[in-house]
Short mmCIF file of C-alpha atoms and ligand atoms in Angstrom, two decimals:
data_model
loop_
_atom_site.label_atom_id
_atom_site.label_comp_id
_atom_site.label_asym_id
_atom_site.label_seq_id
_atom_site.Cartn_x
_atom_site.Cartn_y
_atom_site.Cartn_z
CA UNK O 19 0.00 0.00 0.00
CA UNK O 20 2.67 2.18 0.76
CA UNK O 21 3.67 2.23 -2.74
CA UNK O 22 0.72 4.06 -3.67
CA UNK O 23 0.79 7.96 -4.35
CA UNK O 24 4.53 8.40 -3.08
CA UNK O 25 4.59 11.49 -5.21
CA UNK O 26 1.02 12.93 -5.11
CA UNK O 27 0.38 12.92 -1.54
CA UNK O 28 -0.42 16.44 -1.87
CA UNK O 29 -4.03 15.02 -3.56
CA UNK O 30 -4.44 12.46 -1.31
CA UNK O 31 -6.79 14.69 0.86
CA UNK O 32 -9.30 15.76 -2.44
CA UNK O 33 -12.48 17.20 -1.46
CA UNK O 34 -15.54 15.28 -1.30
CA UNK O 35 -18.06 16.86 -4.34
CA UNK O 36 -21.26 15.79 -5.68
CA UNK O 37 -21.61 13.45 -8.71
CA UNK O 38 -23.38 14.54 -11.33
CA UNK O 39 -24.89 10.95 -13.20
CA UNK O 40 -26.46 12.49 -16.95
CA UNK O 41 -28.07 9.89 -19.16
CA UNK O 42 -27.09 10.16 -22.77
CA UNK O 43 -29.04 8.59 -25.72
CA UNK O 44 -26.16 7.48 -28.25
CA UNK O 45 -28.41 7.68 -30.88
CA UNK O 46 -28.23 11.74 -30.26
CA UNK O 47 -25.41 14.00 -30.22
CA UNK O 48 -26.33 14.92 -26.59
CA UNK O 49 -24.63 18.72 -27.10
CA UNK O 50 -24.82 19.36 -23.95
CA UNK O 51 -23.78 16.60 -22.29
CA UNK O 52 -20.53 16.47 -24.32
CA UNK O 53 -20.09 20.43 -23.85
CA UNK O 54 -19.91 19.41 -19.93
CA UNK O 55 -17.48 16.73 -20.29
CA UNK O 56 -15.27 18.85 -22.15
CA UNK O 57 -15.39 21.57 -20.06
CA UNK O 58 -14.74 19.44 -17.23
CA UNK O 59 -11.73 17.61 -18.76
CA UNK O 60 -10.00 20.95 -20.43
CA UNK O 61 -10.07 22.04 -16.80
CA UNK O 62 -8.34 19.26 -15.35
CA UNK O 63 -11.26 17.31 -14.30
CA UNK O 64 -12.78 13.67 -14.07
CA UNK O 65 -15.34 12.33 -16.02
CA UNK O 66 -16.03 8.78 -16.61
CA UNK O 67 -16.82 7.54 -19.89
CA UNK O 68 -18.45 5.31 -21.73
CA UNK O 69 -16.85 3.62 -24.11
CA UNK O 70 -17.42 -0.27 -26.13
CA UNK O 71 -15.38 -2.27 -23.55
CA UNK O 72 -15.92 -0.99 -20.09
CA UNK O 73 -16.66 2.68 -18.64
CA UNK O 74 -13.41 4.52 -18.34
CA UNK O 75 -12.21 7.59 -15.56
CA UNK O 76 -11.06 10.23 -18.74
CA UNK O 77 -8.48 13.29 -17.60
CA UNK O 78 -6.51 15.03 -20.15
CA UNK O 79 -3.13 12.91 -20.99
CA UNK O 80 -0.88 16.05 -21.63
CA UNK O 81 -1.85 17.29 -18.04
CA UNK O 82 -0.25 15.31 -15.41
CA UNK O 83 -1.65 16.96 -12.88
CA UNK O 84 -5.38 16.13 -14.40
CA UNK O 85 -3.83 12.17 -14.84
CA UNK O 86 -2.63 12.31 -11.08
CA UNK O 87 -5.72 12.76 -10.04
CA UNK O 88 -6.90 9.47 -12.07
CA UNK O 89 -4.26 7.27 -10.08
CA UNK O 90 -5.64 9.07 -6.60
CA UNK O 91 -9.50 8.32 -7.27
CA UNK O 92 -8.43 4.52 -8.36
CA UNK O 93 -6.09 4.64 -5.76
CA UNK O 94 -4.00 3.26 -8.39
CA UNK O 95 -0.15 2.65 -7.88
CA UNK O 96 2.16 4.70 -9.68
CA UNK O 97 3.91 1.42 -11.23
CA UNK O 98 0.63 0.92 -13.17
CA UNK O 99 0.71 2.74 -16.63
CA UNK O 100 -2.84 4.10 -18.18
CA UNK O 101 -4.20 3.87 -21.98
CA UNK O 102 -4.49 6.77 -23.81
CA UNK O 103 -7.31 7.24 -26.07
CA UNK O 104 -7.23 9.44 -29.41
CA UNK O 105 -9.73 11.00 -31.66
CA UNK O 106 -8.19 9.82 -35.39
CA UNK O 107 -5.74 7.89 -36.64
CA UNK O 108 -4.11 10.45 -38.05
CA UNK O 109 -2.70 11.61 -34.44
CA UNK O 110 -0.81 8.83 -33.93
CA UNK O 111 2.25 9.91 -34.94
CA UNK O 112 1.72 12.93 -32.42
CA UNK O 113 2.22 10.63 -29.77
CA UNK O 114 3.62 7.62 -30.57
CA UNK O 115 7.49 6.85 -32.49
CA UNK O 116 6.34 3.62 -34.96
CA UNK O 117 9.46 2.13 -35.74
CA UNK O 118 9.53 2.01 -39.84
CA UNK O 119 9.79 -1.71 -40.00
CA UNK O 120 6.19 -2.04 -38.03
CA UNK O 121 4.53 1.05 -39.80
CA UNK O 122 2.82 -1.53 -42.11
CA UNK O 123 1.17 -4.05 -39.55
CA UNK O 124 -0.08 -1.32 -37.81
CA UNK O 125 -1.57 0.64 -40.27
CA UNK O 126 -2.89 -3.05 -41.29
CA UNK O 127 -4.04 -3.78 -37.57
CA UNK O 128 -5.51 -0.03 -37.09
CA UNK O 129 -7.37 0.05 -40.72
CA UNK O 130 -9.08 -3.66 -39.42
CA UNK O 131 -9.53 -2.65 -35.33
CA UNK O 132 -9.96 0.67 -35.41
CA UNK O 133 -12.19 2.09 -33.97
CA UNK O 134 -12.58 -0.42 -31.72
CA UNK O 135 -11.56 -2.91 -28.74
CA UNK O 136 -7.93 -3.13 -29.46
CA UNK O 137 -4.76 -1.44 -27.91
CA UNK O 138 -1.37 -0.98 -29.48
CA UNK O 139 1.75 -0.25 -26.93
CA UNK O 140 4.27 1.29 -29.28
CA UNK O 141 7.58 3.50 -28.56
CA UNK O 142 6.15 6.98 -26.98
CA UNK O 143 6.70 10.32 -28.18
CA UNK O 144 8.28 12.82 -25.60
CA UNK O 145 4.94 15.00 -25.28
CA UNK O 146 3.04 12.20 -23.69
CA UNK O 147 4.36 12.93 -19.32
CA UNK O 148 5.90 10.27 -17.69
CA UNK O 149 3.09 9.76 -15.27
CA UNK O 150 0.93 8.27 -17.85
CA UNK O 151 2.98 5.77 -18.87
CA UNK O 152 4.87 4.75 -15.33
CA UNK O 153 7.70 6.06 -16.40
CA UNK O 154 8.34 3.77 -19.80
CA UNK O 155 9.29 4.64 -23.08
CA UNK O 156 6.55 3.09 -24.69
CA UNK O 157 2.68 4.16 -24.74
CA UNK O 158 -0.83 2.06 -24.50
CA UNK O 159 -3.24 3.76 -27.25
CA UNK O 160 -6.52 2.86 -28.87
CA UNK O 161 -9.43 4.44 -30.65
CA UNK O 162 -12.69 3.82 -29.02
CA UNK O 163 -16.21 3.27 -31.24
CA UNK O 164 -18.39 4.34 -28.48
CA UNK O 165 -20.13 7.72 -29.92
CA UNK O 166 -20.28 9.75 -26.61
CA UNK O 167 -16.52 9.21 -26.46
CA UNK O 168 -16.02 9.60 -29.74
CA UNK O 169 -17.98 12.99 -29.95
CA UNK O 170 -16.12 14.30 -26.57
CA UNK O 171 -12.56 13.39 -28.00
CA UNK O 172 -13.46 14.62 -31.02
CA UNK O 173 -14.19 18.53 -29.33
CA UNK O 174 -11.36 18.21 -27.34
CA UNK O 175 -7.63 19.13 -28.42
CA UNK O 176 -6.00 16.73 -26.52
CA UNK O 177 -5.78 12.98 -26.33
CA UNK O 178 -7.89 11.28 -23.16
CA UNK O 179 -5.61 9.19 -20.68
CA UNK O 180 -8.57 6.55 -19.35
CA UNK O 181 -8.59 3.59 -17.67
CA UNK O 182 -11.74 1.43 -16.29
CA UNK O 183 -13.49 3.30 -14.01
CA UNK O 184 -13.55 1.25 -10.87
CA UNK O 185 -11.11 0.95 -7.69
CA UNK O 186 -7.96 -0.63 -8.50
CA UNK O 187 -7.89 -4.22 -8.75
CA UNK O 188 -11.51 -4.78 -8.27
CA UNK O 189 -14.59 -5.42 -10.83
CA UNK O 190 -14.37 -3.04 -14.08
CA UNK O 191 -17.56 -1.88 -14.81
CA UNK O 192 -19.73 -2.11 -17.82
CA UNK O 193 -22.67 0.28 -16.24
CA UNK O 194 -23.24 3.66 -14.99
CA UNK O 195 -24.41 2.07 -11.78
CA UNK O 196 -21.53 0.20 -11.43
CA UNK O 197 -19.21 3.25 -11.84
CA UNK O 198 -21.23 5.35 -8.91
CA UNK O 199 -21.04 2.53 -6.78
CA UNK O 200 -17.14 3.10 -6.26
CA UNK O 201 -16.48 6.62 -7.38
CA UNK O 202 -19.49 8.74 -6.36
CA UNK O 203 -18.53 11.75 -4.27
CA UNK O 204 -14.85 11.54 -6.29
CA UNK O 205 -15.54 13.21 -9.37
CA UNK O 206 -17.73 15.47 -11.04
CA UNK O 207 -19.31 13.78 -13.63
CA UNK O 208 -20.64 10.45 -15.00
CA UNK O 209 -22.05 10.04 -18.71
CA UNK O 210 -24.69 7.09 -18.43
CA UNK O 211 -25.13 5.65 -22.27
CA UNK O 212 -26.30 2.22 -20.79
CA UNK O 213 -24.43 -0.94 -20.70
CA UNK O 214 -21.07 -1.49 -22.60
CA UNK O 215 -21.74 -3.75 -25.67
CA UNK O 216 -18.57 -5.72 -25.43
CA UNK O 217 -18.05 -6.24 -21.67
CA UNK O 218 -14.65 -6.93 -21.20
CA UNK O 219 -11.51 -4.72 -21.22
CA UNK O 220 -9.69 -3.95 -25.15
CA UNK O 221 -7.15 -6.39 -26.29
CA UNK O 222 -3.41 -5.09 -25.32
CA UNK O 223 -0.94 -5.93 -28.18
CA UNK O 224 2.50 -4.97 -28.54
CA UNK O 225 4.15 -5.10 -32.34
CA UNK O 226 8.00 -6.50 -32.25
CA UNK O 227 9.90 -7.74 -34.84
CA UNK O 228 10.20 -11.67 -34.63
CA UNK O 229 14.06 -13.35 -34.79
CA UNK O 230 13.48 -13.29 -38.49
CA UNK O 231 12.96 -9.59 -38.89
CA UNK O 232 9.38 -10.33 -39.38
CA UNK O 233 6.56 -7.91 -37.96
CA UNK O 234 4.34 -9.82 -35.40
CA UNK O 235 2.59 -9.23 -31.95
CA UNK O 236 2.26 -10.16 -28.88
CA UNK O 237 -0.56 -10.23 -26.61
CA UNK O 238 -0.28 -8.33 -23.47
CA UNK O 239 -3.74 -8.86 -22.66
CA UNK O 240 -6.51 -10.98 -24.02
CA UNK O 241 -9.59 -9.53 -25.02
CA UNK O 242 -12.55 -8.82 -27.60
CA UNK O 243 -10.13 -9.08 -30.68
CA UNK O 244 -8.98 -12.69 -30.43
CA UNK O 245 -5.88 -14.34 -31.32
CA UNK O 246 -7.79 -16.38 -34.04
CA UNK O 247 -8.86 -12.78 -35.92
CA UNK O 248 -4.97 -11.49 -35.37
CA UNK O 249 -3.86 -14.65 -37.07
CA UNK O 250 -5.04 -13.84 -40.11
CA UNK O 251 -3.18 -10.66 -40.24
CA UNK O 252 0.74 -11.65 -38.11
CA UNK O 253 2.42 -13.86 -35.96
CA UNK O 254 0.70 -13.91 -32.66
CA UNK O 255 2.21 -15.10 -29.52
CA UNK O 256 0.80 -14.37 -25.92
CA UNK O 257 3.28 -12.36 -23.48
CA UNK O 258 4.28 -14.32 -20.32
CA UNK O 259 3.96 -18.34 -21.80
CA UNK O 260 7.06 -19.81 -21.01
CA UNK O 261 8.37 -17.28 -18.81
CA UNK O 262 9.25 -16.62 -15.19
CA UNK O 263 7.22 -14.32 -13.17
CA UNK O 264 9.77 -11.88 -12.89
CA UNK O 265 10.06 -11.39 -16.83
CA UNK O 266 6.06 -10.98 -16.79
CA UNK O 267 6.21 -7.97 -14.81
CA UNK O 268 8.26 -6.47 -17.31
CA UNK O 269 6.48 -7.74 -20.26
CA UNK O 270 2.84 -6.35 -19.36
CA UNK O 271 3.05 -4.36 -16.43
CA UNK O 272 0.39 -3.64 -14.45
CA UNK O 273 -1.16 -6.89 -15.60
CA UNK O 274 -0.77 -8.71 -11.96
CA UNK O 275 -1.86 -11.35 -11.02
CA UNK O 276 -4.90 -10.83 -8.44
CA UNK O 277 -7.18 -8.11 -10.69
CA UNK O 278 -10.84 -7.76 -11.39
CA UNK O 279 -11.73 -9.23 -8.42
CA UNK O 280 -14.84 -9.38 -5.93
CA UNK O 281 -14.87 -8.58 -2.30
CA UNK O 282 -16.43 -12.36 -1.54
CA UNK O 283 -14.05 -15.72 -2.03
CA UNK O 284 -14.09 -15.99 -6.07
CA UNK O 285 -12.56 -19.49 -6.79
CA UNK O 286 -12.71 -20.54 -10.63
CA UNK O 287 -13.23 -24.54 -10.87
CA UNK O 288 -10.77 -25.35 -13.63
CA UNK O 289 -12.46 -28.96 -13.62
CA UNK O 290 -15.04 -30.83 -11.30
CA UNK O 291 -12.90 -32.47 -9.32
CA UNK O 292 -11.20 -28.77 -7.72
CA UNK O 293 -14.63 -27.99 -5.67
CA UNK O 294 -14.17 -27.93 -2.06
CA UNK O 295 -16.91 -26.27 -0.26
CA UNK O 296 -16.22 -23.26 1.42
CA UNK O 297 -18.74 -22.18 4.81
CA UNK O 298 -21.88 -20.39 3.91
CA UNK O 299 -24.05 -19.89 1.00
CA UNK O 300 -22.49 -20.56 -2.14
CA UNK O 301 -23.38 -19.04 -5.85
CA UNK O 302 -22.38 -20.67 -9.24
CA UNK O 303 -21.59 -18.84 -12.23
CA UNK O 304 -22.35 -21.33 -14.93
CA UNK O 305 -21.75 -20.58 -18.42
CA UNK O 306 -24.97 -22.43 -20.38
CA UNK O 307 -26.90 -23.62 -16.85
CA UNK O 308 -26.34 -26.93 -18.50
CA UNK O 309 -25.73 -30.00 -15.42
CA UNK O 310 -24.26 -32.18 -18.58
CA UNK O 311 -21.14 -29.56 -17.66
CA UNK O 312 -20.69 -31.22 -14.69
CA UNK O 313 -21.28 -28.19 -12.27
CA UNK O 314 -24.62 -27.12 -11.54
CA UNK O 315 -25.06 -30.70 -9.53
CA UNK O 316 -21.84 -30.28 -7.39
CA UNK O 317 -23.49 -28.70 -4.92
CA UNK O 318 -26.86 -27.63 -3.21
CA UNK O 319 -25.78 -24.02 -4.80
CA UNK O 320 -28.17 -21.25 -3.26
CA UNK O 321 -27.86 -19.41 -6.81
CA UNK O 322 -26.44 -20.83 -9.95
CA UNK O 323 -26.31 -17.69 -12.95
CA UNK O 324 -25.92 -18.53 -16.21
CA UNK O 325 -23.74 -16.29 -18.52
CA UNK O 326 -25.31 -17.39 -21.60
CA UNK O 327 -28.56 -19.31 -20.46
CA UNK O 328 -29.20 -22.27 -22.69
CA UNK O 329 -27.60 -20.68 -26.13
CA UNK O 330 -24.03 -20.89 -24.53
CA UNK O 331 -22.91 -17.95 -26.61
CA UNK O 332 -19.46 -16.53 -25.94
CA UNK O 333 -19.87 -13.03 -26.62
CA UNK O 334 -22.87 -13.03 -24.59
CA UNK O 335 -20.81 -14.06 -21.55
CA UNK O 336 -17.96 -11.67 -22.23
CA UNK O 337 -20.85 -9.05 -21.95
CA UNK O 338 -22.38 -10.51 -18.79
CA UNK O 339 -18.96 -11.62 -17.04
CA UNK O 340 -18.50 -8.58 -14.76
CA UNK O 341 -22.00 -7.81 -14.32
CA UNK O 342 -22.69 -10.88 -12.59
CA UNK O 343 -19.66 -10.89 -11.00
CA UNK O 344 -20.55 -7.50 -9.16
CA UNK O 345 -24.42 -8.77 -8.91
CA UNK O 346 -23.32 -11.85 -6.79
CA UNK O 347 -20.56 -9.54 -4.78
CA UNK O 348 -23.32 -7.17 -3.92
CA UNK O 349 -26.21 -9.84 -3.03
CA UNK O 350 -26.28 -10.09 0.79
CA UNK O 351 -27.65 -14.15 0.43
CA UNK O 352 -24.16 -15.31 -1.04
CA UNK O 353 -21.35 -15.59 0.87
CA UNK O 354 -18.92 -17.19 -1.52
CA UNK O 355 -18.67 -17.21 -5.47
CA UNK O 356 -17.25 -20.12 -7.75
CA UNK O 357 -17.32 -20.10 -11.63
CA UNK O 358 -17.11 -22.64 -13.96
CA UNK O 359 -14.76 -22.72 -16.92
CA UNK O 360 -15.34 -22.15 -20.16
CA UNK O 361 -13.02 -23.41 -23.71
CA UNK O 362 -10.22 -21.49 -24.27
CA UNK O 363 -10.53 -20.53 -27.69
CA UNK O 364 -11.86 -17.46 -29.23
CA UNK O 365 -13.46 -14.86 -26.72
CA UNK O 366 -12.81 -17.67 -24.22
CA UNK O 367 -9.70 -16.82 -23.83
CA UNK O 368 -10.35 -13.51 -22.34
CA UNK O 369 -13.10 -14.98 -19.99
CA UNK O 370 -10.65 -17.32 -18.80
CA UNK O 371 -8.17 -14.45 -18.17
CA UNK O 372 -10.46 -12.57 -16.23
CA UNK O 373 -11.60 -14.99 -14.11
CA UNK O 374 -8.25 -16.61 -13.37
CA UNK O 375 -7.26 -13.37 -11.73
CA UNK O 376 -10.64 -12.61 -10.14
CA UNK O 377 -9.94 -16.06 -8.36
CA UNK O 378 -5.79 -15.66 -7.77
CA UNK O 379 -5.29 -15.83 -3.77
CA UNK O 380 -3.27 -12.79 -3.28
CA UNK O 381 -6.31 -10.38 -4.22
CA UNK O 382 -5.42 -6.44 -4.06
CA UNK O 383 -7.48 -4.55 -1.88
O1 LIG Z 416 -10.95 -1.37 -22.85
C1 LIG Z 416 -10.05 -0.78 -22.24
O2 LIG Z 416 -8.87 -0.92 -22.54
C2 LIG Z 416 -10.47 0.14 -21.07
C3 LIG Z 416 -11.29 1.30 -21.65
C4 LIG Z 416 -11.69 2.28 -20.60
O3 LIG Z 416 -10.57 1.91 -22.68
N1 LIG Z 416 -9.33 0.59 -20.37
C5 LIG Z 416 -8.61 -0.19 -19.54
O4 LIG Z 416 -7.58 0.47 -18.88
O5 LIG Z 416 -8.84 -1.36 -19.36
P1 LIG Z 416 -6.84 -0.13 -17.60
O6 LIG Z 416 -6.02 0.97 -17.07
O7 LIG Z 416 -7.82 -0.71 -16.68
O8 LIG Z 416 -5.86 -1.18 -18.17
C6 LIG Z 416 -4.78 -0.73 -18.93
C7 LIG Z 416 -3.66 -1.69 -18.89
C8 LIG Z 416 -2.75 -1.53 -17.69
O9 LIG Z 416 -3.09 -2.37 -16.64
C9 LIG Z 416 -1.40 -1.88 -18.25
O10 LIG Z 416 -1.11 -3.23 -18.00
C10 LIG Z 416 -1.53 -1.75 -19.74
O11 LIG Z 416 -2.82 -1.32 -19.98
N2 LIG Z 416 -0.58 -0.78 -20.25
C11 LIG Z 416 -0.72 0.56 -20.31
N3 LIG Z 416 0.39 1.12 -20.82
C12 LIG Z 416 1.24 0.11 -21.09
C13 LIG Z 416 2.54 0.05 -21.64
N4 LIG Z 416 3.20 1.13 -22.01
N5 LIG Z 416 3.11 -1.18 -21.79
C14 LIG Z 416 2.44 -2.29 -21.45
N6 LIG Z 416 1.19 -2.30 -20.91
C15 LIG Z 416 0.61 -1.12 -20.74
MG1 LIG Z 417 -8.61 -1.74 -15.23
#
């Protein structure tokens, strides 16, 4: 803990203020709404976004001041580096160094993902501060779909440092609710636009040259845009297989272990055989609801959720994975959660991800 805000303990006092929650409907412009925002964020302020993935906590990402805020709502430590989010493609260059021999891949990847759920860590340019990045010389960016963000980046003149807009290392969330429930009375504004249509945090992939000189990537995080759709493009390999701990750190930092995790015990059943019940009321968090799994009939469960109820639909559960999470940490009748797995393939990866670190033992408070 002691880590945390070293060098901002100036903020770590912040006043109290009152949350201002507006509903947007994305099929408007919502003028005013995005007037607010950016008047909010050109002034150093917090507003959390929505965007396709999960909400984010925007400040402006040339302001450090405005970004050290973000760490001290999140209570976020300073090792931990944030994603910046731009309006075009054609800014990129502004704030990020593509080595020549990648330019082509990512124009490739950015022309196919963009806007969208994916995030490219490339070599930073020196106008992007050091607290937004931890202190590395590269940068996290992506281009978001979502047309509130879209429309608010668009009218402002700088680039949007945001990550998801809960407390570190807990649930991120994919509602407006779910955003007030750990952040009201920290910042001025929340844009409602209604749940998040992918669910889970952007893919993180960082472009390298493979031993042959060829371009390729490498996951740092798994997410909406699979390693199956990446395929088709490079050479994909996924950061941290075959490595030691200590090299994973370096790799993808700020991807630890415990993350995205509930209050309650979360403990992911890799097969049947790993249940052990705990004391108390325990909830299941089945992917289909189907018993043929092998889970639903482990145990006298006092709820079992389904992520995708009888269609077993991947995407749906992506959607649903951290909504149910939360629903189950907040629902006074459950004292512990388990969750069974799903295939690793596709969007299943990223489930897996997710709920491998919701369930890791040494959980972050
Ligand atoms: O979908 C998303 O990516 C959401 C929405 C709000 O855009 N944002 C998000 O941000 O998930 P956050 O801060 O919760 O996760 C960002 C992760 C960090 O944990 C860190 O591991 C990684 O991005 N990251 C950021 N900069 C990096 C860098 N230079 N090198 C490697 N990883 C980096
Ligand atoms: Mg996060």
């Amino acid at each position: 803990m002691h880590l945390y805000f070293k060098s901002f303990g100036w903020l770590a006092m912040l006043p109290r203020m009152q949350t201002r929650v507006v509903d947007v409907d994305t099929m408007d412009d919502s003028k005013q709404v995005v007037k607010d925002a950016v008047a909010i964020l050109a002034g150093g302020g917090l507003v959390a976004v929505p965007t396709e993935t999960v909400y984010g906590l925007a400040a402006n990402a040339l302001n450090a001041e405005a970004v050290a805020k973000v760490f001290e709502v999140k209570k976020r430590p300073a090792f931990d580096p944030l994603i910046v989010h731009l309006s075009t493609y054609r800014d990129l260059p502004k704030y990020c160094a593509v080595p020549q021999e990648l330019q082509q891949l990512v124009d490739t990847l950015t022309r196919q993902f963009w806007p969208g759920p994916m995030t490219l860590v490339l070599p930073k340019q020196p106008i992007i501060p050091d607290i937004v990045t931890s202190g590395l010389d590269s940068v996290a960016v992506r281009i978001s779909s979502h047309p509130t963000l879209r429309a608010i980046i668009t009218a402002c003149e700088f680039p949007l440092a945001a990550p998801s807009a809960n407390l570190f290392g807990r649930i991120s969330p994919t509602s407006a609710r779910a955003v007030q429930s750990e952040l009201d009375g920290a910042i001025e504004l929340i844009i409602n636009a209604g749940a998040c249509s992918e669910g889970l945090e952007s893919t993180i992939l960082r472009p390298y040259l493979d031993a042959n000189g060829q371009p390729a990537v490498e996951i740092l995080r798994a997410g909406p845009i699979t390693r199956e759709q990446l395929k088709k493009f490079c050479k994909v390999r996924i950061a941290g297989k075959n490595k030691k701990n200590a090299d994973r750190s370096v790799q993808a930092p700020g991807q630890l272990e415990s993350h995205y995790a509930p209050k309650k015990p979360f403990i992911l059943l890799e097969s049947p055989e790993d249940f052990k019940a705990l004391e108390g009321r325990l909830a299941l968090i089945s992917f289909e609801g189907d018993p043929e799994a092998g889970y639903v009939e482990l145990h006298p469960w006092s709820q079992v959720v389904a992520l995708s109820p009888g269609s077993g639909r991947m995407a749906e559960a992506a959607v649903r994975l951290f909504a149910v999470m939360r629903q189950l940490d907040e629902d006074p009748s459950v004292d512990a959660i388990y969750a069974e797995p799903v295939r690793e393939i596709g969007l299943g990866m990223a489930l897996m991800d997710r709920m491998r670190r919701a369930s890791h033992p040494n959980k972050q408070a």
